[in-house]
XYZ file of C-alpha atoms in Angstrom:
212
model
C -55.880 -29.187 0.526
C -54.620 -28.206 4.004
C -53.277 -32.008 5.239
C -53.125 -32.679 8.991
C -51.351 -35.714 10.616
C -52.895 -37.245 13.862
C -49.549 -39.051 15.895
C -50.787 -40.762 18.755
C -51.503 -43.773 20.549
C -54.747 -45.857 20.789
C -56.671 -43.366 21.953
C -56.155 -42.220 18.112
C -56.233 -44.944 16.591
C -59.839 -45.245 18.595
C -59.438 -48.398 20.600
C -62.506 -48.846 22.868
C -62.211 -49.314 26.025
C -61.407 -52.779 26.419
C -62.593 -55.588 29.582
C -59.876 -57.819 28.793
C -57.134 -58.146 26.258
C -59.382 -59.810 23.788
C -62.222 -57.370 24.436
C -60.398 -55.389 20.784
C -63.209 -52.509 19.582
C -62.356 -50.027 17.250
C -64.637 -47.345 16.487
C -65.698 -46.331 13.405
C -63.783 -43.712 11.066
C -66.833 -40.856 12.400
C -66.675 -41.393 15.876
C -63.344 -40.981 16.609
C -61.913 -38.066 17.451
C -59.398 -36.978 14.010
C -63.074 -38.319 11.977
C -64.880 -35.722 14.422
C -62.151 -33.198 13.355
C -62.739 -34.154 10.484
C -66.262 -33.766 10.161
C -65.361 -30.083 12.101
C -63.938 -28.581 9.328
C -65.341 -29.716 6.273
C -64.103 -29.802 2.723
C -60.430 -28.756 2.006
C -58.539 -30.829 4.479
C -57.436 -34.031 4.671
C -56.914 -35.906 7.609
C -53.995 -38.879 7.940
C -54.946 -40.720 11.191
C -51.392 -41.963 12.424
C -52.706 -44.112 15.941
C -50.734 -46.817 17.013
C -51.957 -48.567 20.030
C -49.509 -49.336 22.378
C -46.942 -46.170 21.110
C -44.514 -44.568 23.682
C -42.678 -41.322 22.863
C -39.434 -42.437 22.352
C -38.736 -46.104 24.399
C -38.525 -49.616 22.687
C -40.798 -50.998 24.620
C -39.367 -54.218 26.309
C -42.871 -55.753 26.239
C -44.885 -55.422 23.074
C -41.855 -54.342 20.688
C -39.485 -51.937 19.899
C -42.068 -50.980 16.793
C -43.520 -49.692 19.424
C -41.055 -46.263 19.786
C -43.021 -43.092 18.270
C -39.840 -41.908 17.398
C -38.158 -44.637 15.582
C -41.188 -43.653 12.811
C -42.019 -40.561 12.830
C -39.401 -39.022 10.462
C -40.718 -41.767 7.611
C -44.308 -40.968 8.651
C -43.408 -36.912 7.840
C -41.893 -37.689 4.713
C -44.597 -40.065 3.842
C -47.488 -37.457 4.523
C -45.438 -34.800 2.918
C -46.909 -31.858 2.558
C -48.444 -31.012 5.812
C -49.901 -27.952 7.418
C -50.203 -29.384 10.957
C -48.590 -31.751 12.929
C -51.142 -33.232 16.382
C -49.142 -35.073 18.563
C -50.887 -36.868 21.186
C -48.547 -39.364 23.297
C -47.240 -39.886 26.938
C -50.187 -42.330 27.870
C -47.830 -45.307 27.116
C -44.949 -44.296 28.865
C -46.811 -44.264 32.051
C -46.596 -48.687 31.572
C -44.660 -50.047 34.755
C -42.059 -51.171 32.591
C -40.459 -47.668 31.307
C -39.852 -46.452 34.581
C -40.143 -42.823 33.987
C -41.572 -39.687 35.021
C -44.242 -36.927 34.313
C -40.823 -34.749 33.654
C -39.157 -37.153 30.935
C -42.469 -38.206 29.680
C -42.924 -34.376 28.527
C -39.456 -33.807 27.628
C -39.494 -36.961 25.361
C -43.068 -35.163 23.860
C -40.245 -32.573 23.772
C -38.352 -34.626 21.282
C -40.500 -35.474 18.870
C -41.230 -31.796 18.502
C -37.689 -30.876 18.024
C -37.509 -34.297 15.335
C -40.631 -32.867 13.321
C -38.958 -29.361 12.671
C -35.311 -31.399 11.867
C -37.090 -33.001 9.130
C -36.636 -31.354 6.055
C -39.925 -29.969 3.949
C -38.335 -29.887 0.741
C -39.454 -26.262 -0.002
C -42.671 -26.170 1.804
C -43.122 -24.144 4.936
C -42.509 -25.737 8.336
C -46.096 -27.655 9.575
C -47.559 -25.892 12.452
C -47.244 -28.091 15.528
C -50.151 -28.771 18.418
C -49.468 -30.491 21.287
C -52.199 -32.417 23.415
C -51.630 -33.546 26.566
C -53.324 -36.867 27.544
C -56.254 -36.724 30.375
C -54.992 -38.563 33.644
C -55.225 -42.756 33.589
C -56.932 -44.358 36.368
C -55.390 -47.713 37.659
C -58.162 -49.621 37.003
C -59.554 -53.336 34.849
C -56.701 -55.556 33.866
C -54.928 -52.935 32.877
C -54.394 -51.736 36.926
C -51.364 -53.239 37.208
C -49.221 -52.641 34.046
C -49.917 -49.496 35.135
C -49.323 -49.407 38.439
C -47.968 -46.044 39.670
C -48.883 -44.423 36.486
C -52.023 -42.752 37.894
C -50.348 -40.080 40.445
C -47.741 -39.049 37.756
C -50.505 -38.470 34.910
C -51.768 -36.028 37.380
C -49.134 -34.160 36.797
C -48.280 -34.489 33.219
C -50.583 -31.593 31.896
C -48.772 -28.785 34.074
C -45.353 -30.437 32.021
C -45.859 -30.705 28.669
C -47.412 -27.209 29.182
C -43.935 -26.177 30.050
C -42.583 -28.045 27.610
C -44.608 -26.927 24.898
C -44.156 -23.116 26.301
C -40.594 -23.411 25.741
C -41.111 -24.445 22.354
C -43.418 -21.937 21.915
C -45.823 -24.536 20.063
C -49.888 -24.723 20.628
C -50.785 -26.224 22.817
C -54.392 -27.859 24.427
C -54.279 -30.180 27.926
C -57.428 -32.748 27.455
C -57.409 -32.557 31.625
C -60.964 -31.057 32.140
C -62.732 -31.911 28.837
C -61.769 -35.728 28.769
C -62.000 -39.035 31.571
C -60.658 -42.337 30.921
C -63.094 -44.756 31.323
C -63.484 -46.951 34.676
C -63.478 -50.235 32.640
C -60.095 -50.172 31.820
C -58.528 -47.335 32.972
C -56.874 -45.482 29.581
C -59.360 -45.701 26.971
C -62.376 -43.291 26.001
C -65.861 -43.896 24.882
C -67.275 -42.278 21.608
C -68.802 -39.440 23.667
C -65.532 -38.271 25.050
C -63.836 -39.226 21.775
C -66.763 -36.566 20.253
C -65.622 -33.628 23.387
C -61.679 -34.591 22.129
C -62.908 -33.807 18.791
C -64.509 -30.685 19.116
C -61.712 -29.488 21.210
C -59.165 -30.433 19.292
C -61.180 -27.979 16.423
C -61.406 -25.602 18.071
C -57.534 -25.457 19.271
C -56.321 -25.877 15.623
C -58.622 -23.682 13.656
C -56.639 -20.855 14.147
C -53.242 -22.810 12.787
C -54.737 -23.137 10.185
C -55.605 -19.877 8.800
């Protein structure tokens, strides 16, 4: 059995586009992208879904709480789900919130910090897991989240190139969702069901060579 960790935010969790803060719906397991990946891979694969809404790469969120910091929890999650064959890191969108005040370059560097953390975590005699870094598509400053992400759209349009450069420098696999997925105009950051399906299929194609 090969085990894959999907480490991400609300778009890994499967949060549907939200019209307001009380409009919270999570897609069923077979509809969100890790479930699509699970179905595509078939038997012999264990998919660990670690999508936390609001999760950042390395930042304590001054509004939503320090528990949103992905770096603070990643090692514990890696040890909890050991052994792992592949770690998929799909973060960066929440770093675009105005409150964090970081550039696209900084976000890519922060994702690189998580790659380094995976490699620094002892695997107790097992091979180091392969790593696949996912860069999110550009956000849209729309809907009730537009003020929260003010200024983030322009940054997000450049994020993929910076993440690609970081991934190449660290020699890890990379997938840019920009040509594959569009953020929903309802809230500007989440995906509809059809987009989750497209993402799951794209990640399947990117992950399969890493699992051979």
